[in-house]
Short mmCIF file of C-alpha atoms and ligand atoms in Angstrom, two decimals:
data_model
loop_
_atom_site.label_atom_id
_atom_site.label_comp_id
_atom_site.label_asym_id
_atom_site.label_seq_id
_atom_site.Cartn_x
_atom_site.Cartn_y
_atom_site.Cartn_z
CA MET A 22 -37.64 -7.85 -18.63
CA GLU A 23 -38.32 -5.49 -21.08
CA ILE A 24 -35.63 -3.47 -22.57
CA ILE A 25 -37.22 0.16 -22.88
CA LYS A 26 -35.62 2.21 -25.94
CA ASN A 27 -35.14 6.12 -25.34
CA GLN A 28 -36.16 6.01 -21.84
CA SER A 29 -36.44 9.43 -19.89
CA LEU A 30 -34.35 9.69 -16.75
CA LYS A 31 -35.93 12.71 -15.45
CA HIS A 32 -37.79 10.57 -12.70
CA TYR A 33 -34.68 8.53 -11.88
CA ASN A 34 -32.15 10.96 -10.82
CA THR A 35 -32.55 13.53 -7.66
CA PHE A 36 -31.28 16.18 -9.73
CA GLY A 37 -34.24 15.62 -11.94
CA ILE A 38 -31.98 16.05 -15.16
CA ASP A 39 -34.08 15.31 -18.15
CA VAL A 40 -32.01 13.29 -20.31
CA LYS A 41 -32.50 9.69 -22.24
CA ALA A 42 -31.14 6.42 -22.12
CA ARG A 43 -30.57 4.60 -25.25
CA GLU A 44 -31.90 1.61 -23.63
CA PHE A 45 -33.27 0.64 -19.95
CA VAL A 46 -34.09 -2.30 -18.14
CA SER A 47 -35.12 -2.56 -14.56
CA ILE A 48 -33.83 -5.78 -12.88
CA HIS A 49 -35.16 -7.71 -10.05
CA SER A 50 -33.08 -10.54 -9.44
CA GLU A 51 -29.49 -11.99 -9.90
CA GLU A 52 -30.75 -14.53 -12.60
CA GLU A 53 -32.28 -11.54 -14.42
CA LEU A 54 -29.13 -9.59 -14.27
CA ARG A 55 -26.82 -12.47 -15.70
CA GLU A 56 -29.46 -13.06 -18.49
CA VAL A 57 -29.44 -9.44 -19.41
CA LEU A 58 -25.53 -9.04 -19.27
CA ARG A 59 -25.34 -12.14 -21.39
CA GLU A 60 -27.53 -11.31 -24.11
CA ASN A 61 -26.01 -7.79 -24.46
CA THR A 62 -22.56 -8.48 -24.30
CA GLY A 63 -20.57 -5.88 -25.89
CA LYS A 64 -22.75 -3.15 -25.07
CA ARG A 65 -21.81 -0.23 -22.80
CA ILE A 66 -23.66 -0.92 -19.38
CA PHE A 67 -24.35 2.04 -16.92
CA VAL A 68 -25.55 0.95 -13.45
CA LEU A 69 -28.27 2.95 -11.90
CA GLY A 70 -29.29 2.71 -8.24
CA GLY A 71 -31.28 5.60 -6.76
CA GLY A 72 -29.81 8.24 -8.91
CA SER A 73 -28.95 10.63 -5.70
CA ASN A 74 -25.26 10.79 -6.39
CA MET A 75 -24.93 11.46 -10.38
CA LEU A 76 -25.13 14.50 -12.33
CA LEU A 77 -26.32 13.65 -16.14
CA THR A 78 -24.91 16.08 -18.45
CA LYS A 79 -26.21 14.17 -21.70
CA ASP A 80 -28.01 11.33 -22.90
CA VAL A 81 -26.89 8.15 -21.65
CA ASP A 82 -25.66 6.17 -24.56
CA ALA A 83 -25.71 2.79 -23.00
CA LEU A 84 -28.10 0.11 -21.68
CA VAL A 85 -28.93 1.58 -18.45
CA VAL A 86 -29.34 -1.37 -16.03
CA HIS A 87 -31.50 -0.24 -12.94
CA ILE A 88 -30.84 -2.33 -9.91
CA ASP A 89 -34.51 -3.00 -8.23
CA ILE A 90 -33.74 -6.37 -6.42
CA LYS A 91 -35.42 -6.71 -3.00
CA GLY A 92 -35.13 -8.09 0.17
CA LYS A 93 -33.29 -8.50 3.34
CA GLU A 94 -32.74 -11.30 5.93
CA ILE A 95 -30.94 -11.79 9.24
CA LEU A 96 -28.07 -14.39 8.47
CA SER A 97 -27.12 -15.27 11.90
CA GLU A 98 -26.98 -13.92 15.36
CA ASP A 99 -25.93 -14.28 18.99
CA GLU A 100 -26.63 -12.25 22.23
CA ASP A 101 -24.46 -9.17 21.00
CA HIS A 102 -24.71 -8.99 17.13
CA ALA A 103 -26.48 -9.79 14.22
CA ILE A 104 -25.32 -10.42 10.80
CA ILE A 105 -27.73 -9.00 8.31
CA ARG A 106 -28.09 -8.91 4.57
CA ALA A 107 -29.96 -6.52 2.26
CA MET A 108 -30.33 -6.59 -1.36
CA ALA A 109 -29.16 -3.71 -3.46
CA GLY A 110 -32.41 -2.38 -4.64
CA GLU A 111 -33.57 -1.80 -1.09
CA THR A 112 -34.07 1.90 -0.24
CA TRP A 113 -31.29 2.84 2.22
CA HIS A 114 -33.22 4.85 4.81
CA GLU A 115 -36.20 2.50 4.70
CA PHE A 116 -33.44 -0.46 5.73
CA VAL A 117 -32.02 1.94 8.39
CA LEU A 118 -35.53 2.26 9.96
CA TYR A 119 -36.14 -1.43 9.54
CA THR A 120 -32.95 -2.08 11.62
CA ILE A 121 -33.93 0.58 14.13
CA GLY A 122 -37.16 -1.31 14.57
CA GLU A 123 -35.44 -4.40 15.26
CA ASN A 124 -33.20 -2.80 17.89
CA LEU A 125 -30.10 -3.21 15.62
CA GLY A 126 -27.41 -0.77 16.03
CA GLY A 127 -24.80 0.89 13.91
CA LEU A 128 -27.04 2.38 11.21
CA GLU A 129 -28.81 5.07 13.00
CA ASN A 130 -26.64 8.07 12.16
CA MET A 131 -26.79 7.63 8.50
CA SER A 132 -30.66 8.11 8.62
CA LEU A 133 -32.21 9.76 5.88
CA ILE A 134 -29.27 9.53 3.10
CA PRO A 135 -31.05 8.91 -0.12
CA GLY A 136 -30.30 6.29 -2.46
CA ASN A 137 -30.12 2.33 -2.42
CA VAL A 138 -28.34 -0.39 -0.25
CA GLY A 139 -26.42 -1.61 -3.10
CA THR A 140 -24.63 1.75 -3.83
CA THR A 141 -23.50 2.41 0.02
CA PRO A 142 -20.10 0.90 -0.42
CA ILE A 143 -19.28 2.72 -3.68
CA GLN A 144 -18.43 5.85 -2.02
CA ASN A 145 -18.71 4.67 1.42
CA ILE A 146 -21.25 6.82 2.43
CA GLY A 147 -21.31 8.27 5.82
CA ALA A 148 -22.93 11.09 7.99
CA TYR A 149 -22.72 12.39 11.79
CA GLY A 150 -19.82 10.52 12.56
CA ALA A 151 -20.45 7.14 10.87
CA GLU A 152 -19.41 5.39 7.73
CA ILE A 153 -20.73 2.46 6.24
CA LYS A 154 -17.34 0.77 6.63
CA ASP A 155 -17.91 0.80 10.26
CA THR A 156 -20.45 -2.11 10.23
CA PHE A 157 -19.97 -3.59 6.75
CA VAL A 158 -19.02 -7.06 6.54
CA SER A 159 -18.97 -7.86 2.93
CA CYS A 160 -20.84 -7.27 -0.07
CA ASP A 161 -21.80 -9.78 -3.40
CA ALA A 162 -21.21 -8.50 -6.87
CA MET A 163 -21.56 -9.51 -10.30
CA ASN A 164 -18.63 -9.08 -12.67
CA ILE A 165 -20.22 -7.11 -15.66
CA HIS A 166 -18.04 -9.02 -18.21
CA THR A 167 -18.10 -12.79 -16.78
CA GLN A 168 -21.23 -12.61 -14.89
CA GLU A 169 -19.50 -14.32 -12.25
CA MET A 170 -20.19 -13.75 -8.59
CA ARG A 171 -17.73 -12.43 -6.14
CA THR A 172 -17.89 -11.64 -2.17
CA PHE A 173 -15.72 -8.70 -1.31
CA THR A 174 -14.76 -8.39 2.29
CA ARG A 175 -14.31 -5.00 3.99
CA GLU A 176 -10.72 -5.24 3.67
CA GLU A 177 -10.79 -5.91 -0.29
CA CYS A 178 -13.23 -2.85 -0.49
CA LYS A 179 -10.25 -0.56 0.12
CA PHE A 180 -12.60 1.85 1.88
CA GLY A 181 -11.39 5.61 2.31
CA TYR A 182 -13.51 9.14 2.85
CA ARG A 183 -16.22 8.80 -0.01
CA GLU A 184 -13.83 6.02 -1.76
CA SER A 185 -13.70 2.43 -2.31
CA ILE A 186 -12.41 0.02 -4.93
CA PHE A 187 -15.32 0.42 -6.81
CA LYS A 188 -14.37 3.83 -7.62
CA ASN A 189 -11.20 2.88 -8.72
CA GLU A 190 -9.37 -0.34 -9.55
CA GLU A 191 -12.63 -1.97 -10.18
CA LYS A 192 -14.50 0.96 -11.56
CA GLY A 193 -17.05 -0.18 -14.17
CA ASN A 194 -16.38 -3.98 -13.41
CA TYR A 195 -18.89 -4.88 -10.70
CA ILE A 196 -22.72 -4.73 -10.02
CA ILE A 197 -23.26 -4.97 -6.18
CA LEU A 198 -26.18 -7.14 -5.59
CA SER A 199 -26.35 -7.26 -1.61
CA VAL A 200 -24.48 -6.14 1.43
CA THR A 201 -23.74 -7.75 4.52
CA PHE A 202 -23.76 -5.77 7.83
CA ARG A 203 -22.72 -6.72 11.42
CA LEU A 204 -25.11 -4.89 13.76
CA THR A 205 -25.23 -4.46 17.68
CA ARG A 206 -28.15 -6.32 19.34
CA ARG A 207 -27.55 -4.51 22.74
CA ASN A 208 -24.45 -2.44 24.30
CA HIS A 209 -25.12 -0.05 21.38
CA LYS A 210 -22.24 2.33 20.48
CA ILE A 211 -24.70 5.38 20.80
CA ASN A 212 -22.58 8.00 18.80
CA THR A 213 -23.78 11.90 19.59
CA GLY A 214 -20.31 13.16 18.78
CA TYR A 215 -21.45 15.50 16.43
CA GLY A 216 -22.74 18.93 18.20
CA ASP A 217 -25.91 19.23 16.35
CA ILE A 218 -26.98 15.64 17.55
CA GLN A 219 -26.32 16.53 21.24
CA LYS A 220 -28.34 20.13 20.77
CA LYS A 221 -31.14 18.19 19.25
CA LEU A 222 -31.49 15.70 21.68
CA ALA A 223 -30.79 18.25 24.75
CA GLU A 224 -33.71 20.35 22.93
CA ASN A 225 -35.94 17.14 23.41
CA GLY A 226 -34.81 16.77 26.99
CA ILE A 227 -33.29 13.13 26.16
CA VAL A 228 -30.51 12.28 28.26
CA ASN A 229 -29.89 8.44 27.62
CA PRO A 230 -30.69 8.17 23.47
CA THR A 231 -32.11 5.27 22.28
CA LEU A 232 -31.22 4.29 18.56
CA LYS A 233 -34.66 5.39 17.57
CA ASP A 234 -33.76 8.86 19.12
CA VAL A 235 -30.51 9.22 17.58
CA SER A 236 -32.01 8.65 14.29
CA ASP A 237 -35.10 10.97 14.88
CA ALA A 238 -32.46 13.53 15.68
CA VAL A 239 -30.49 13.21 12.51
CA ILE A 240 -33.70 13.14 10.67
CA ALA A 241 -34.82 16.32 12.07
CA ILE A 242 -31.20 18.06 11.41
CA ARG A 243 -30.98 16.75 7.98
CA ARG A 244 -34.42 18.26 6.93
CA SER A 245 -33.80 21.38 8.42
CA LYS A 246 -30.53 21.76 6.58
CA LEU A 247 -30.48 19.98 3.25
CA PRO A 248 -33.17 20.48 0.35
CA ASP A 249 -35.52 17.34 -0.19
CA PRO A 250 -34.71 16.37 -3.64
CA LYS A 251 -38.53 15.63 -4.16
CA GLU A 252 -38.86 19.66 -3.84
CA LEU A 253 -35.71 21.05 -5.15
CA GLY A 254 -33.33 18.72 -7.50
CA ASN A 255 -30.19 18.34 -5.80
CA SER A 256 -27.38 15.36 -5.25
CA GLY A 257 -26.57 16.00 -1.58
CA SER A 258 -23.20 17.50 -1.04
CA PHE A 259 -21.91 18.09 -4.30
CA PHE A 260 -18.33 18.56 -3.54
CA LYS A 261 -15.99 16.45 -1.20
CA ASN A 262 -13.94 18.17 1.65
CA PRO A 263 -10.68 18.55 0.38
CA ILE A 264 -7.91 16.82 2.49
CA VAL A 265 -4.74 18.94 1.49
CA PRO A 266 -0.84 19.03 2.82
CA ILE A 267 -0.49 21.41 5.91
CA ALA A 268 1.64 23.45 3.88
CA VAL A 269 -1.13 24.20 1.43
CA TYR A 270 -3.64 24.68 4.59
CA GLU A 271 -0.86 27.14 6.19
CA LYS A 272 -0.82 28.96 3.05
CA ALA A 273 -4.43 29.45 2.52
CA LYS A 274 -4.30 30.67 6.17
CA ALA A 275 -2.02 33.38 5.77
CA THR A 276 -4.47 35.39 3.93
CA HIS A 277 -7.70 33.99 5.39
CA PRO A 278 -6.93 33.23 8.87
CA ASP A 279 -10.33 31.93 10.01
CA ILE A 280 -10.38 28.88 7.65
CA PRO A 281 -11.39 25.93 9.67
CA HIS A 282 -9.49 22.64 9.40
CA TYR A 283 -9.70 19.05 11.18
CA PRO A 284 -6.42 17.06 11.48
CA VAL A 285 -6.33 13.61 9.12
CA SER A 286 -2.68 12.78 9.61
CA GLU A 287 0.49 14.34 10.46
CA THR A 288 0.81 15.49 7.05
CA GLU A 289 -2.65 16.52 6.07
CA VAL A 290 -5.92 18.25 6.99
CA LYS A 291 -9.35 18.27 5.94
CA VAL A 292 -10.95 21.73 4.94
CA PRO A 293 -14.86 22.15 4.94
CA ALA A 294 -15.74 22.70 1.28
CA GLY A 295 -18.88 24.36 2.50
CA TRP A 296 -16.95 26.98 4.46
CA LEU A 297 -14.76 27.53 1.35
CA ILE A 298 -17.74 28.31 -0.97
CA GLU A 299 -19.60 30.00 1.37
CA HIS A 300 -16.95 32.55 2.08
CA ALA A 301 -16.13 32.84 -1.54
CA GLY A 302 -19.59 34.40 -1.76
CA PHE A 303 -21.31 31.65 -3.50
CA LYS A 304 -24.07 30.61 -0.93
CA GLY A 305 -27.27 31.20 -2.72
CA TYR A 306 -25.85 32.25 -6.00
CA ARG A 307 -27.84 31.26 -9.06
CA GLU A 308 -27.00 31.27 -12.79
CA GLY A 309 -30.57 30.61 -14.59
CA ASP A 310 -31.93 27.42 -12.98
CA ALA A 311 -28.68 26.11 -11.70
CA GLY A 312 -27.71 27.45 -8.31
CA VAL A 313 -25.63 27.06 -4.95
CA HIS A 314 -28.16 26.19 -2.13
CA LYS A 315 -29.25 29.26 -0.19
CA ASN A 316 -28.71 27.36 3.45
CA GLN A 317 -25.95 24.86 2.49
CA ALA A 318 -23.28 26.02 0.15
CA LEU A 319 -21.64 22.52 -0.48
CA VAL A 320 -25.30 21.63 -2.34
CA LEU A 321 -25.97 22.69 -5.70
CA VAL A 322 -29.59 22.59 -6.98
CA ASN A 323 -31.68 22.81 -10.07
CA TYR A 324 -34.46 25.24 -9.61
CA GLY A 325 -36.60 23.70 -12.48
CA ASN A 326 -34.84 23.46 -15.99
CA ALA A 327 -31.39 23.30 -15.30
CA SER A 328 -29.38 21.09 -17.57
CA GLY A 329 -26.61 18.61 -16.38
CA ALA A 330 -24.25 21.13 -18.25
CA ASP A 331 -25.50 24.08 -16.97
CA ILE A 332 -24.96 22.53 -13.41
CA LEU A 333 -21.46 21.40 -14.38
CA ALA A 334 -20.52 24.68 -15.50
CA LEU A 335 -21.39 26.17 -12.29
CA SER A 336 -19.74 23.61 -10.43
CA ARG A 337 -16.53 24.49 -12.58
CA LYS A 338 -17.06 28.05 -11.79
CA VAL A 339 -17.11 27.49 -8.04
CA GLN A 340 -14.03 25.13 -8.19
CA GLN A 341 -12.28 27.79 -10.12
CA ALA A 342 -12.90 30.64 -7.76
CA ILE A 343 -12.01 28.36 -4.58
CA PHE A 344 -8.67 27.56 -6.15
CA ASP A 345 -8.02 31.30 -7.19
CA LYS A 346 -8.74 32.29 -3.35
CA TYR A 347 -7.29 29.84 -1.55
CA GLY A 348 -5.21 27.61 -3.51
CA ILE A 349 -6.97 24.45 -2.60
CA ARG A 350 -8.64 22.34 -5.16
CA ILE A 351 -12.01 20.95 -4.56
CA GLU A 352 -13.15 17.79 -6.37
CA ALA A 353 -16.90 16.84 -6.81
CA GLU A 354 -18.20 13.74 -4.69
CA VAL A 355 -21.19 13.37 -7.33
CA ASN A 356 -20.59 11.02 -10.24
CA VAL A 357 -20.66 13.38 -13.32
CA ILE A 358 -21.77 11.39 -16.17
C1 LIG B 421 -30.05 15.21 -0.47
C2 LIG B 421 -29.07 14.26 -0.20
C3 LIG B 421 -28.41 14.06 0.74
C4 LIG B 421 -27.35 13.37 0.66
N1 LIG B 421 -26.49 12.98 1.79
C5 LIG B 421 -25.39 12.43 1.73
C6 LIG B 421 -24.73 11.94 3.04
O1 LIG B 421 -24.88 12.38 3.97
N2 LIG B 421 -23.71 11.22 2.85
C7 LIG B 421 -23.16 10.44 1.89
O2 LIG B 421 -22.39 9.68 2.03
N3 LIG B 421 -23.83 10.79 0.57
C8 LIG B 421 -25.00 11.46 0.77
N4 LIG B 421 -25.61 11.83 -0.61
C9 LIG B 421 -25.25 10.98 -1.83
C10 LIG B 421 -26.09 9.59 -2.10
O3 LIG B 421 -27.15 9.60 -1.24
C11 LIG B 421 -25.13 8.42 -1.95
O4 LIG B 421 -24.02 8.62 -2.53
C12 LIG B 421 -25.97 7.19 -2.14
O5 LIG B 421 -25.09 5.98 -1.62
C13 LIG B 421 -26.26 7.16 -3.74
O6 LIG B 421 -27.10 5.91 -3.95
P1 LIG B 421 -27.81 5.88 -5.08
O7 LIG B 421 -28.56 4.45 -5.23
O8 LIG B 421 -28.63 6.86 -5.29
O9 LIG B 421 -26.68 5.89 -6.34
P2 LIG B 421 -26.75 6.46 -7.69
O10 LIG B 421 -26.72 7.71 -7.75
O11 LIG B 421 -27.74 5.62 -8.50
O12 LIG B 421 -25.34 5.91 -8.26
C14 LIG B 421 -24.13 6.32 -7.85
C15 LIG B 421 -22.95 5.47 -8.47
O13 LIG B 421 -23.10 4.21 -8.18
C16 LIG B 421 -23.17 3.34 -9.49
N5 LIG B 421 -23.83 2.56 -8.86
C17 LIG B 421 -25.21 2.56 -8.55
N6 LIG B 421 -25.78 1.34 -8.18
C18 LIG B 421 -24.99 0.18 -8.26
C19 LIG B 421 -24.59 -1.09 -8.01
N7 LIG B 421 -25.56 -1.87 -7.31
N8 LIG B 421 -23.57 -1.53 -8.40
C20 LIG B 421 -22.27 -1.09 -8.80
N9 LIG B 421 -22.58 0.33 -9.17
C21 LIG B 421 -23.75 0.81 -8.59
C22 LIG B 421 -23.72 4.20 -10.58
O14 LIG B 421 -23.63 3.89 -11.81
C23 LIG B 421 -22.83 5.62 -10.10
O15 LIG B 421 -21.58 5.49 -10.55
C24 LIG B 421 -26.95 12.65 -0.47
C25 LIG B 421 -27.69 12.84 -1.71
C26 LIG B 421 -28.80 13.56 -1.54
C27 LIG B 421 -29.35 13.83 -2.94
#
């Protein structure tokens, strides 16, 4: 394992921000990780997966540990289910396609989400009516400070909307090395509840969709809506959809009667941040090389040479404008570093 000094991270983050890591090392096994952490006790450690959920605003003054551990295996199976474990460095979308190829159901709605398997529990990734927590069994993680391994069960992960224990109480304490899922082998729960999926399947004349049909539909929808980071730097949805007290929503609705909302609990509703941003006039807005995507207002983009600070400044401008207009605070989903 070679520790590289002053490594550019431009090709390690999907925003394509050109900052440097003070030190950088790629990790291919649990043993390698333990050794690196032991030999570098006291240094600040920064964990890097696929770099698709971070905005790097300055050089990273740390030892960047790039998790590149590969492998997957079916641990057990019966007629109905398979328990499958994938290592943290597996590319999520490739893993999803592998499960579909094995006729294992549960991950198909989350096709084409960028990033690595090991990062999926951190923000409980989700799309089109599915979240990782629905099929998650456990994950194995190494304590950064003691190098001890610990298994986190689904309950222990405290999953919420784009939330988990790894973003809260245990932030900065663990590196996830593998994730275990329980997937269906038959009687798949095909989830076509999202209108877009239904529309796409209908367009293709599909009445009884297979796992692959759903995955193909999701891939086609995502390709038509979201910019490909290989062509236009971005980190997917930059903001979370705000969950607000009903009173806050009612107040905003008094002056903006068409604000959409979805019930969350008896006291709170979720408001689509993309709608708020679009209706505040920011869709397609651009300041230098930092911009709000022209088709999807929730996505901030780097047209080429924007710095992380440029994107951050734009995000703050959007947040302030939304608060001024609707009295609603929107928070970043992306990790701002
Ligand atoms: C075009 C696009 C579309 C997207 N669509 C979606 C979507 O539909 N739904 C969704 O939920 N997300 C979406 N995202 C966000 C992103 O894909 C997910 O958050 C993904 O899980 C990030 O994985 P990563 O490996 O790239 O994480 P990174 O960006 O590398 O890391 C994210 C955070 O996790 C930490 N981390 C990374 N690996 C580990 C590890 N092994 N152990 C502990 N900590 C770690 C990092 O330090 C960082 O704080 C999208 C992103 C893009 C670019």
